[in-house]
PDB file of C-alpha atoms in Angstrom:
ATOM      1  CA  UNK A 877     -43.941 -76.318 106.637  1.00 47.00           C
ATOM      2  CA  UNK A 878     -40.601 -75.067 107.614  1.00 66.00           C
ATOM      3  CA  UNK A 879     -39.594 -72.016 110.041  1.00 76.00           C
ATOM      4  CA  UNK A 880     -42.051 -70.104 111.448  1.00 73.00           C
ATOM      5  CA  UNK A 881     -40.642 -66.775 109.490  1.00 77.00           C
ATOM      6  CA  UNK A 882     -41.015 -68.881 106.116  1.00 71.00           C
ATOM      7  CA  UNK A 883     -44.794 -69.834 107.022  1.00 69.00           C
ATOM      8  CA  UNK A 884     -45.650 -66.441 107.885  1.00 72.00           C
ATOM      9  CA  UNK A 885     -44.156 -64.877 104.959  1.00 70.00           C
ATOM     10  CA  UNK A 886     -45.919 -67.554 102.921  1.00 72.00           C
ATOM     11  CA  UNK A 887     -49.608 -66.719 104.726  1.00 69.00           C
ATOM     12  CA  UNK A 888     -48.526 -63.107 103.655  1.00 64.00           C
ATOM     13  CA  UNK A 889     -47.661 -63.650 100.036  1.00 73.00           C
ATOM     14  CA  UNK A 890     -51.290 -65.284 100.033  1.00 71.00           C
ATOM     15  CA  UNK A 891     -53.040 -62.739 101.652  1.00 68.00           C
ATOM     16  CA  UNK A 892     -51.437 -59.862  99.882  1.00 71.00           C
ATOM     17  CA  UNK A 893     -52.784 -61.787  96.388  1.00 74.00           C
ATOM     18  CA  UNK A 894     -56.258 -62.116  98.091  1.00 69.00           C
ATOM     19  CA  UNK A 895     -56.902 -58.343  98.520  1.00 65.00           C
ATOM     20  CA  UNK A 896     -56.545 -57.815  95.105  1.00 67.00           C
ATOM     21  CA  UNK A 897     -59.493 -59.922  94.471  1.00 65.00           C
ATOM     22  CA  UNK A 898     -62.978 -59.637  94.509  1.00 59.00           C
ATOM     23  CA  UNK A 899     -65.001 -62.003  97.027  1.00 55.00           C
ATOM     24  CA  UNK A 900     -66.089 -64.602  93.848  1.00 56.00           C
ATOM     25  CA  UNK A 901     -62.861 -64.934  93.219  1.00 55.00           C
ATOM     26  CA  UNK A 902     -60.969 -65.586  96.373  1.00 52.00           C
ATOM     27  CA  UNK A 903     -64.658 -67.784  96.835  1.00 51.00           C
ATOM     28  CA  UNK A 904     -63.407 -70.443  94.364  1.00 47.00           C
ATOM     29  CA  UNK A 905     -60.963 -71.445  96.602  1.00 46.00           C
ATOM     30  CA  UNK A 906     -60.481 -73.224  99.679  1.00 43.00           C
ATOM     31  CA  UNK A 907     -60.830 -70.457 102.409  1.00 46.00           C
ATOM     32  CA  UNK A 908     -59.927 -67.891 100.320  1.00 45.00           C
ATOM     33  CA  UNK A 909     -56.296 -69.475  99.560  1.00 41.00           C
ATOM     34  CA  UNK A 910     -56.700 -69.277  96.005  1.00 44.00           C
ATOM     35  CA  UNK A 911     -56.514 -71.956  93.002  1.00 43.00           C
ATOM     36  CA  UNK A 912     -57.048 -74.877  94.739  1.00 43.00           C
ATOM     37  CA  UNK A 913     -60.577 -74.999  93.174  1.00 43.00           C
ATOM     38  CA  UNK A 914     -62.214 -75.384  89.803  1.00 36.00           C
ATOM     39  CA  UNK A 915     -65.964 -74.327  90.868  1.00 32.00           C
ATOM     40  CA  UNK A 916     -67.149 -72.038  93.506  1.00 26.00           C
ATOM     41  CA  UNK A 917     -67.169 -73.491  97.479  1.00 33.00           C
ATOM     42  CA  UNK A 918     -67.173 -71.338  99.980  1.00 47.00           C
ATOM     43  CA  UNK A 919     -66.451 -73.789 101.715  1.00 58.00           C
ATOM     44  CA  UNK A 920     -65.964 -71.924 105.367  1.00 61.00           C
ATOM     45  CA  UNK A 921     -67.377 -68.332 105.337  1.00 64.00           C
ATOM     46  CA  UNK A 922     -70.999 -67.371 106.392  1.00 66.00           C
ATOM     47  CA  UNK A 923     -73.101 -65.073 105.531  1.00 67.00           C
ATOM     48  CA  UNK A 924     -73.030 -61.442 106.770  1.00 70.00           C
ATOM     49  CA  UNK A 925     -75.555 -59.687 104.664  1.00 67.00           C
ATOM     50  CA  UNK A 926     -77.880 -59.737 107.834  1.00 70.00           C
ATOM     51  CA  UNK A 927     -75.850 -57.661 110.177  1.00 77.00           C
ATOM     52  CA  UNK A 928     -75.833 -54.429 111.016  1.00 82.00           C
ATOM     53  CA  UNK A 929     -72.764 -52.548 109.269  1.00 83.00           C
ATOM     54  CA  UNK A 930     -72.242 -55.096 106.498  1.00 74.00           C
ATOM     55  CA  UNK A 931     -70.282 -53.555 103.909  1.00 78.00           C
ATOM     56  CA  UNK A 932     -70.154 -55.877 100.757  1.00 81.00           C
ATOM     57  CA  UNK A 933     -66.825 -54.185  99.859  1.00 77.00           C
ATOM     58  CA  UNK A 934     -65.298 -55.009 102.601  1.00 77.00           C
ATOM     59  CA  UNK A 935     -66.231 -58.949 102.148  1.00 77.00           C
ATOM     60  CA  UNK A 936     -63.695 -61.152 101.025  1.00 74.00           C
ATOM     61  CA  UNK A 937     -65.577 -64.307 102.196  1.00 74.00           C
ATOM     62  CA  UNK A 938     -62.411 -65.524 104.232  1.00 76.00           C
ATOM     63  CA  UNK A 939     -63.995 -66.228 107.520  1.00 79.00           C
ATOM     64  CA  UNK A 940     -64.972 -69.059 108.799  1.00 83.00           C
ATOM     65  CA  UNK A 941     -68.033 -68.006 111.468  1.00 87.00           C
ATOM     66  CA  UNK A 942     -69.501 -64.889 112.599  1.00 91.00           C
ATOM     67  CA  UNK A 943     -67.789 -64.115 115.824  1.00 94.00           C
ATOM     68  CA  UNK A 944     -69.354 -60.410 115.875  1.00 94.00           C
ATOM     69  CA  UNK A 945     -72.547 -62.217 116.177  1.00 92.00           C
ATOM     70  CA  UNK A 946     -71.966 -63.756 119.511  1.00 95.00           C
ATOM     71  CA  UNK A 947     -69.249 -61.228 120.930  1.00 97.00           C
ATOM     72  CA  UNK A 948     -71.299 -59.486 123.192  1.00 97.00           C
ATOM     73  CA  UNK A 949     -70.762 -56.027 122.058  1.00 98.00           C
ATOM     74  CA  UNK A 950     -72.186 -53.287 124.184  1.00 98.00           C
ATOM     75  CA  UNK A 951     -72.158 -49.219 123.126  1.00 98.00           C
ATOM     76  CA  UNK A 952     -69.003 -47.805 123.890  1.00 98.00           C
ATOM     77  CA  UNK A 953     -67.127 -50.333 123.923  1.00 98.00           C
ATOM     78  CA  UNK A 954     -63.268 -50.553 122.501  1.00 98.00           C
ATOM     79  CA  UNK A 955     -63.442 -53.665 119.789  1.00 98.00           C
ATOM     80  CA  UNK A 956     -60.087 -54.862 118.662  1.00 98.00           C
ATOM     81  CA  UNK A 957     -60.128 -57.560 115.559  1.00 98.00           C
ATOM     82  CA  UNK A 958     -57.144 -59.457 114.885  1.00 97.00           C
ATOM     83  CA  UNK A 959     -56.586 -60.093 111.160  1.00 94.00           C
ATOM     84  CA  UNK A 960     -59.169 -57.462 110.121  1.00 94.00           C
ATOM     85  CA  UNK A 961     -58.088 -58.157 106.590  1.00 90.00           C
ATOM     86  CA  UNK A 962     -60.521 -55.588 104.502  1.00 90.00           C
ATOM     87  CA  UNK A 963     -62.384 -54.494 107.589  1.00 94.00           C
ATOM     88  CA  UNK A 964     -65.637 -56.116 107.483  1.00 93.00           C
ATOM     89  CA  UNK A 965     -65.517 -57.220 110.806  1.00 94.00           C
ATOM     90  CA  UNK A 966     -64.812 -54.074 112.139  1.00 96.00           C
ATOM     91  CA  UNK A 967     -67.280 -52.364 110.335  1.00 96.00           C
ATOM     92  CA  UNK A 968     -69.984 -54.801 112.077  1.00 95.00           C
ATOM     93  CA  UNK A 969     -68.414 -54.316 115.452  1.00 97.00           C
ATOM     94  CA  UNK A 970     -69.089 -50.415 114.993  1.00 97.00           C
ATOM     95  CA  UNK A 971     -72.895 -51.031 114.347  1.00 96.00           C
ATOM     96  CA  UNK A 972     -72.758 -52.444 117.773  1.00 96.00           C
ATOM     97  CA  UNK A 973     -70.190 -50.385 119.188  1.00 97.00           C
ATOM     98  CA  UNK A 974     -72.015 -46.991 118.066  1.00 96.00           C
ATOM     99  CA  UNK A 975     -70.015 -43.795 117.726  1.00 95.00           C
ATOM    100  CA  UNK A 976     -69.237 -43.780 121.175  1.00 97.00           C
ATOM    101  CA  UNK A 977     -67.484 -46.695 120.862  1.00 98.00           C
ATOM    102  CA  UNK A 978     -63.375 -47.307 118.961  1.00 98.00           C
ATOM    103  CA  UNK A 979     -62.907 -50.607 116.601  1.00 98.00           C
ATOM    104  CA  UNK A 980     -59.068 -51.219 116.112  1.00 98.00           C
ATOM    105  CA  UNK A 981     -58.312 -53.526 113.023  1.00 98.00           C
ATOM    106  CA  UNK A 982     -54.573 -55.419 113.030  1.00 97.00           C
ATOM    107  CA  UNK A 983     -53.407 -57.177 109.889  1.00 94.00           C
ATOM    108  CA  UNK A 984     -49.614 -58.113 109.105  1.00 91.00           C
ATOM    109  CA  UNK A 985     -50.600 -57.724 105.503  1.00 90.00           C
ATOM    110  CA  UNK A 986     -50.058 -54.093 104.106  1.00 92.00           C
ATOM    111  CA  UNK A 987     -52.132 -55.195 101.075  1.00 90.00           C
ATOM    112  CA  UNK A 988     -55.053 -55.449 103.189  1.00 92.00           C
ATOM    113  CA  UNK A 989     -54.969 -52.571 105.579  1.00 95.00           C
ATOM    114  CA  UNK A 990     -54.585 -50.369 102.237  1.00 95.00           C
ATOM    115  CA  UNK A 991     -58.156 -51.672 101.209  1.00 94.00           C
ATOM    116  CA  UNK A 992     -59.725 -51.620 104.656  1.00 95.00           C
ATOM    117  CA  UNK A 993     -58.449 -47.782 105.383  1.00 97.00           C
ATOM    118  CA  UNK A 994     -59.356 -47.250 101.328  1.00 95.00           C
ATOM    119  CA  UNK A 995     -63.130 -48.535 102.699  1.00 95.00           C
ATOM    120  CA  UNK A 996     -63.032 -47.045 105.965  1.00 96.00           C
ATOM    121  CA  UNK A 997     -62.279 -43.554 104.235  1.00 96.00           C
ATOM    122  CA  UNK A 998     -65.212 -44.081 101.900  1.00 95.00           C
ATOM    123  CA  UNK A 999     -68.047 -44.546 105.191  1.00 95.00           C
ATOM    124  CA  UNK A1000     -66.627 -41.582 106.800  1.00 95.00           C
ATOM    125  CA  UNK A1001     -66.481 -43.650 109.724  1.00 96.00           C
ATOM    126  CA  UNK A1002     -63.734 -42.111 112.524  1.00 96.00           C
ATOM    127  CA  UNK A1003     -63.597 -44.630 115.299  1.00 97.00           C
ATOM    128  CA  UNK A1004     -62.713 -47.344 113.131  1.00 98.00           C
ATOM    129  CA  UNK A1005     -58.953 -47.286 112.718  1.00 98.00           C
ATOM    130  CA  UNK A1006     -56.422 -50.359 111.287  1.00 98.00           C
ATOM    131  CA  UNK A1007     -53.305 -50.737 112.374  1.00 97.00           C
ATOM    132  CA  UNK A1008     -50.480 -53.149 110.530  1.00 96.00           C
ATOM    133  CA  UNK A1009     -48.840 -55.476 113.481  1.00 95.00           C
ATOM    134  CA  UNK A1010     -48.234 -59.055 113.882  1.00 94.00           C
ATOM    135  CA  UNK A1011     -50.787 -60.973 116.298  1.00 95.00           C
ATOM    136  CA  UNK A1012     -47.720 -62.620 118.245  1.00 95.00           C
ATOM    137  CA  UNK A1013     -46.797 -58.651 119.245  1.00 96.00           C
ATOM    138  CA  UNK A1014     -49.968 -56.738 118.623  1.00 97.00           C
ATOM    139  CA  UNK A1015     -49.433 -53.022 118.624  1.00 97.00           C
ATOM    140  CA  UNK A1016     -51.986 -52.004 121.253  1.00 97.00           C
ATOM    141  CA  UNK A1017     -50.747 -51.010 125.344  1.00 97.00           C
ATOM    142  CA  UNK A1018     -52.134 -53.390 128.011  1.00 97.00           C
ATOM    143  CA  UNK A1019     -55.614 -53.641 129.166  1.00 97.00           C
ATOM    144  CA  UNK A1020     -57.161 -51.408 126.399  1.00 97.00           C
ATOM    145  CA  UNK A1021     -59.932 -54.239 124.563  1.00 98.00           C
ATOM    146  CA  UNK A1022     -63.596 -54.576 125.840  1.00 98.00           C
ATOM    147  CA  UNK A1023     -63.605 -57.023 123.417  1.00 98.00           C
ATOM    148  CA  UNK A1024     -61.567 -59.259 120.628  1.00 98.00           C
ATOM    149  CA  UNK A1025     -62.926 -60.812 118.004  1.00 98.00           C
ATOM    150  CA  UNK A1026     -61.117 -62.674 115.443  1.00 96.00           C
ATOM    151  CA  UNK A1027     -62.527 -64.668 112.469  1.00 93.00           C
ATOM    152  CA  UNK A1028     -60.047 -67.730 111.100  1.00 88.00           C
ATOM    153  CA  UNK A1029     -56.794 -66.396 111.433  1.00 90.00           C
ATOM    154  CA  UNK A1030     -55.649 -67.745 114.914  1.00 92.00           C
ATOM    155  CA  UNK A1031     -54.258 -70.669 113.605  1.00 88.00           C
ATOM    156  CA  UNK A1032     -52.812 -69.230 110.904  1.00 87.00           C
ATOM    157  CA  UNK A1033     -50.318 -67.809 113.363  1.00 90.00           C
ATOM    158  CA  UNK A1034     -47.433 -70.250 114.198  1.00 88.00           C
ATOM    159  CA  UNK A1035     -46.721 -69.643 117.419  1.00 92.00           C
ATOM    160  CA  UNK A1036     -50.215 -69.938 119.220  1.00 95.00           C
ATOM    161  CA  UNK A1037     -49.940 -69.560 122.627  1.00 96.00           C
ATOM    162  CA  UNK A1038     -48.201 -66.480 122.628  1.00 97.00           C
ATOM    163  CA  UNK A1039     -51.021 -64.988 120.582  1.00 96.00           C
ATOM    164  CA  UNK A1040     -53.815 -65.874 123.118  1.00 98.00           C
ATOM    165  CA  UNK A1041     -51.053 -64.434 125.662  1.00 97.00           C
ATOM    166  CA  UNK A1042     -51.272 -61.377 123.711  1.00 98.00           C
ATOM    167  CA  UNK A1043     -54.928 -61.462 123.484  1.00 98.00           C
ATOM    168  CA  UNK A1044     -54.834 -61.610 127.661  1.00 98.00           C
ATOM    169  CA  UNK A1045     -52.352 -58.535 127.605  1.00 97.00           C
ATOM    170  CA  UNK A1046     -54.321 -55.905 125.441  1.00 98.00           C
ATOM    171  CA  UNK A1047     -57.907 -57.120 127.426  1.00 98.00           C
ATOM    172  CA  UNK A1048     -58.885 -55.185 130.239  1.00 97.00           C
ATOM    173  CA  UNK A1049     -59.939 -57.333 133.576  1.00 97.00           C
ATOM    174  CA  UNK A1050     -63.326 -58.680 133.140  1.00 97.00           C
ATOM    175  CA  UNK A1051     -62.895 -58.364 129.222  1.00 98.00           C
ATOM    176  CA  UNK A1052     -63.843 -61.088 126.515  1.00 98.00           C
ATOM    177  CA  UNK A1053     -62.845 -62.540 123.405  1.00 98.00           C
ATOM    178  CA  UNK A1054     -65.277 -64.546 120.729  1.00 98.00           C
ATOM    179  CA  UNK A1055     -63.103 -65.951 118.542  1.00 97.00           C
ATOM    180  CA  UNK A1056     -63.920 -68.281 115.195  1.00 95.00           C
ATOM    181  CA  UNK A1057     -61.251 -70.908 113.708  1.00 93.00           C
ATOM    182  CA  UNK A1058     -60.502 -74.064 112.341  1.00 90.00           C
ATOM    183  CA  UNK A1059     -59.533 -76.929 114.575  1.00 94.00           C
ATOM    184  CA  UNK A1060     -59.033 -80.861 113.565  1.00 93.00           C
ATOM    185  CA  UNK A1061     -59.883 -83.994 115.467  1.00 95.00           C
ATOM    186  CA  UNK A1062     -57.686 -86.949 114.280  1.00 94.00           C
ATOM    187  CA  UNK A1063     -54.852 -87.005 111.774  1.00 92.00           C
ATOM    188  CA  UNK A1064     -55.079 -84.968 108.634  1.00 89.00           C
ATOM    189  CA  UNK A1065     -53.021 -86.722 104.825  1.00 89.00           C
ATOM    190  CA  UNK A1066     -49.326 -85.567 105.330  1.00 90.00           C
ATOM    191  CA  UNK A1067     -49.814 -84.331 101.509  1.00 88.00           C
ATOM    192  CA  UNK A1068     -52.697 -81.873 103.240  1.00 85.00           C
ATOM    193  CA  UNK A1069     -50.769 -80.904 106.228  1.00 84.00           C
ATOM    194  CA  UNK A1070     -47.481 -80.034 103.824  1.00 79.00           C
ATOM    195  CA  UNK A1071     -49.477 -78.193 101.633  1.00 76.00           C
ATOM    196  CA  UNK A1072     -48.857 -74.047 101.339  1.00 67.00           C
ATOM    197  CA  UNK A1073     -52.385 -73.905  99.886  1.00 69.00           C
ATOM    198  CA  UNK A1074     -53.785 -75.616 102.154  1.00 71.00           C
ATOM    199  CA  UNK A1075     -52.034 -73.967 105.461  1.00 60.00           C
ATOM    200  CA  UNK A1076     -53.143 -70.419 103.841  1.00 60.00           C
ATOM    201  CA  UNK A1077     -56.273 -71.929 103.428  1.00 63.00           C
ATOM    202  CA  UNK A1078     -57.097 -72.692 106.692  1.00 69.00           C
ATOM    203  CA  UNK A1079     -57.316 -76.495 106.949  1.00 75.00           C
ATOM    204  CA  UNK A1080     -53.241 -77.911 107.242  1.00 70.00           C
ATOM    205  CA  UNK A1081     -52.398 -75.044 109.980  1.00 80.00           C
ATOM    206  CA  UNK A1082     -55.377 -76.542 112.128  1.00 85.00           C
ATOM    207  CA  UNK A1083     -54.002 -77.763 115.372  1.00 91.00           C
ATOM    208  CA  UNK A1084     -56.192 -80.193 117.463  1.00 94.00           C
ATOM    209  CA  UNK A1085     -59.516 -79.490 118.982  1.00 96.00           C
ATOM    210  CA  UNK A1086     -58.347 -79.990 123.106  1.00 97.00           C
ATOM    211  CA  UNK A1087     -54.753 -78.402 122.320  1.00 97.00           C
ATOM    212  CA  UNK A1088     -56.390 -75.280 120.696  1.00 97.00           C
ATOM    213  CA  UNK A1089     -58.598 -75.054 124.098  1.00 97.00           C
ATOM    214  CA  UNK A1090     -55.332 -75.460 126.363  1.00 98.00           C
ATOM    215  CA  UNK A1091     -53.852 -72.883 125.010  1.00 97.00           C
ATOM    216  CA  UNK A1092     -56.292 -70.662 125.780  1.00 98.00           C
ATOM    217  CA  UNK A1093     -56.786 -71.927 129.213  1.00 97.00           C
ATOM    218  CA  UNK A1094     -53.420 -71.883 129.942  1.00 97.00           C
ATOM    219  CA  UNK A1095     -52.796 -67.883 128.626  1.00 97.00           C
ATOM    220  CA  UNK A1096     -55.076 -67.414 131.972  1.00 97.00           C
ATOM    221  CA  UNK A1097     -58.372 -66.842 130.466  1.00 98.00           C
ATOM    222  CA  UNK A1098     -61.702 -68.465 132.270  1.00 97.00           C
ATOM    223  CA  UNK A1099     -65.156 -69.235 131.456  1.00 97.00           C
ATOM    224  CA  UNK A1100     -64.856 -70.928 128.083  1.00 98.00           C
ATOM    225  CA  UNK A1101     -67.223 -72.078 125.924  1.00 97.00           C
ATOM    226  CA  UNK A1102     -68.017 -72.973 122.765  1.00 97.00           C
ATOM    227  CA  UNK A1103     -70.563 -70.597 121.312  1.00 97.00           C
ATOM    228  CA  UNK A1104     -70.881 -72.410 117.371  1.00 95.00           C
ATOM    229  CA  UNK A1105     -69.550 -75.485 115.765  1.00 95.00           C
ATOM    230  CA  UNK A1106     -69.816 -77.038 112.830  1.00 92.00           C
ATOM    231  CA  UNK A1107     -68.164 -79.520 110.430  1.00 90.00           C
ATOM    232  CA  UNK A1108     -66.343 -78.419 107.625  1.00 87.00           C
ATOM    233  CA  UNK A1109     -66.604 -81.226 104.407  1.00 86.00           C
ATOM    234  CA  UNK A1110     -63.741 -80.200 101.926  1.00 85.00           C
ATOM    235  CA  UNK A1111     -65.217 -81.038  98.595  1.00 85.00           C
ATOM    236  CA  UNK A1112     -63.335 -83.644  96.790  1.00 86.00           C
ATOM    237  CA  UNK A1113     -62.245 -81.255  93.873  1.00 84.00           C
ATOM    238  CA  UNK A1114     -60.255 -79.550  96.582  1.00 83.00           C
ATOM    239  CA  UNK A1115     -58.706 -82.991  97.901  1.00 87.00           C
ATOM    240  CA  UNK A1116     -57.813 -83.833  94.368  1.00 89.00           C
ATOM    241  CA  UNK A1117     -55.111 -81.170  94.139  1.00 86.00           C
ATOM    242  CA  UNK A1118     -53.431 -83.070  97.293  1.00 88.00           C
ATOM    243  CA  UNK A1119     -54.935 -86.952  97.113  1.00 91.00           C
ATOM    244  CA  UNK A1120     -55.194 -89.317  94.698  1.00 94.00           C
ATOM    245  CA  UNK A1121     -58.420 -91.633  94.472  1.00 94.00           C
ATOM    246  CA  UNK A1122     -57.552 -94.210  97.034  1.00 95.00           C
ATOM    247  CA  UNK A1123     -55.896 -91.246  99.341  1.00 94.00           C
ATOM    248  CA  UNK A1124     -59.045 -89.580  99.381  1.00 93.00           C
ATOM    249  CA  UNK A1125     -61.248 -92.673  99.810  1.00 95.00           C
ATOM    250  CA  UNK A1126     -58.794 -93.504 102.621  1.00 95.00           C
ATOM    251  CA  UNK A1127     -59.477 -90.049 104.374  1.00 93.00           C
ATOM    252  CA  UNK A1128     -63.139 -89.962 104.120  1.00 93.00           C
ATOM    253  CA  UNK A1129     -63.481 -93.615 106.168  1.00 94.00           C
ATOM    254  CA  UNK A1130     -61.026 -92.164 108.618  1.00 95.00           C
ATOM    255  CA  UNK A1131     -61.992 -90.299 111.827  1.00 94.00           C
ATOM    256  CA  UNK A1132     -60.494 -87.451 111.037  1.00 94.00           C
ATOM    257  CA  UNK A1133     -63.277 -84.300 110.904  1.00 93.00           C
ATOM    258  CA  UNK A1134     -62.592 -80.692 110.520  1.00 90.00           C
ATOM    259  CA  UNK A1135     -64.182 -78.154 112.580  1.00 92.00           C
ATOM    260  CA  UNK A1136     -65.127 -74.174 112.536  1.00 91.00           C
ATOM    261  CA  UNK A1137     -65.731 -73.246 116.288  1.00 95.00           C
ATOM    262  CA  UNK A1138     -66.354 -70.263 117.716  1.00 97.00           C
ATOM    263  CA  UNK A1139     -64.737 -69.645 121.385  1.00 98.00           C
ATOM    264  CA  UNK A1140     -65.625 -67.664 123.720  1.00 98.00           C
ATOM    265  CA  UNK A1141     -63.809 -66.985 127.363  1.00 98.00           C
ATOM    266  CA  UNK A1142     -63.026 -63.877 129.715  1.00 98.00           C
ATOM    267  CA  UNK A1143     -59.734 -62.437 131.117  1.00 98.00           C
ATOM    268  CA  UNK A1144     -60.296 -62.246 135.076  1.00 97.00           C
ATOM    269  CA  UNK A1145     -60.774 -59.193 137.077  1.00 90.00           C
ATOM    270  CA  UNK A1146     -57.188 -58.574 138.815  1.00 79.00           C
ATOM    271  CA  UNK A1147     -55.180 -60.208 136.720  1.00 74.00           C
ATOM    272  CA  UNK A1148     -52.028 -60.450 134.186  1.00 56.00           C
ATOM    273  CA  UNK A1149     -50.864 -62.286 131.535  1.00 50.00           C
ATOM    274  CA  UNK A1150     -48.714 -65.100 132.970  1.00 50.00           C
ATOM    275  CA  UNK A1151     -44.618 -64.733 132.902  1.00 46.00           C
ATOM    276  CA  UNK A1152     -45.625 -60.687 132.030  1.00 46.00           C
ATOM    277  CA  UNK A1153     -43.416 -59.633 135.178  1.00 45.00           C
ATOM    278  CA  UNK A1154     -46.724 -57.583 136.062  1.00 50.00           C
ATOM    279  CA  UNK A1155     -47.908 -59.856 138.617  1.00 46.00           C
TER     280      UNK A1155
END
């Protein structure tokens, strides 16, 4: 990977191709990332069919965990999803939200807040907005989120802790964030971990399991927890693209696992983002 401008530009070259697809499609590929399969994994993504204010048009089967399942939604509530992509998880949070309620979608991809505000218009809905922003400067004021939610696109974004710093900023005190992504324990192949595909995908722009929960600690937020996790086997048609026989062999004996985890933690009552000059 090289500057952080590059990857980003990269992740939204990817993502721009993705919302022209239908879910099969951008299913056949590792996280959505397309091409780097030849059958059909989903190899990340669950299933939303169950929840309230599924919309199947809206489902690109690019997350990784359900985070509107566990983010503690209440009516009324102001729900702000970072990389909303075509709005699905938006359009869950507003079955919990109610009409009483506002859902706020950010995606740095134009691509994709043309379909979600192209599905949003077709539901009538109009507290559900989307909003095209970066997640290192999200365009929302301070203190505004009952809740965030975000489903595998946090470590997409290069710089890290100033995301979760922004996540702290737009919370009000006493607000929450469940938040799904991919983290690593051990070493992933330096073929993986150099791999556009793969960093658009999800697995080679993993960062490790404890540093990923640092961060967050150290943006200011408290009670964490992990509300999910699971292990994510990439299917060896996938590692092909990247490994050769041995490589592969060579990774699967190693200690290295990959994780989907879904975080949960709370921005204290009285309080700032650190180094915000509002303390």
């Amino acid at each position: 990977m090289e500057t952080n401008e590059q990857i980003k530009e990269m992740v939204k070259q990817k993502y721009s191709e993705i919302a022209l697809q239908d879910k099969e499609t951008n299913a056949s590929s590792c996280c959505g990332a397309g091409g780097c399969s030849t059958e059909v994994y989903n190899i990340m993504s669950e299933e939303y069919d169950e929840l309230n204010g599924y919309n199947k048009d809206a489902d690109l089967g690019l997350g990784c965990g359900l985070p509107t399942n566990f983010a503690k939604i209440k009516k009324g509530d102001t729900v702000v999803d970072l990389g909303s992509g075509a709005g699905n998880d938006c359009f869950v949070a507003r079955a919990e939200t109610g009409e009483t309620g506002k859902v706020i979608g950010i995606d740095f991809t134009e691509a994709m807040i043309e379909k979600a505000r192209a599905n949003v218009e077709k539901l009538g809905y109009n507290n559900v907005e989307f909003r095209h922003g970066d997640i290192e400067k999200i365009p929302i004021t301070a203190n505004v989120a009952d809740v965030v939610v975000s489903n595998c696109v946090m470590n997409l974004v290069p710089d890290k802790p100033k995301a979760f710093s922004e996540v702290f900023r737009i919370l009000k005190p006493n607000g929450h964030f469940s938040i799904s992504d991919i983290v690593i324990i051990g070493d992933l192949p330096e073929k993986i971990k150099t791999a556009a595909e793969m960093y658009a995908g999800c697995v080679a722009s993993a960062i490790q399991k404890e540093e990923y929960l640092t961060i967050i600690q150290d943006a200011g937020f408290k009670n964490l927890s992990l509300q999910k996790e699971k292990a994510i086997i990439v299917p060896d048609d996938i590692l092909k693209n990247y490994l050769n026989e041995e490589e592969i062999k060579v990774y699967k004996n190693s200690d290295t696992r990959i994780f989907s985890i879904t975080v949960y933690a709370e921005k204290p009552e009285n309080s700032c983002a650190p180094n915000s000059g509002c303390c």
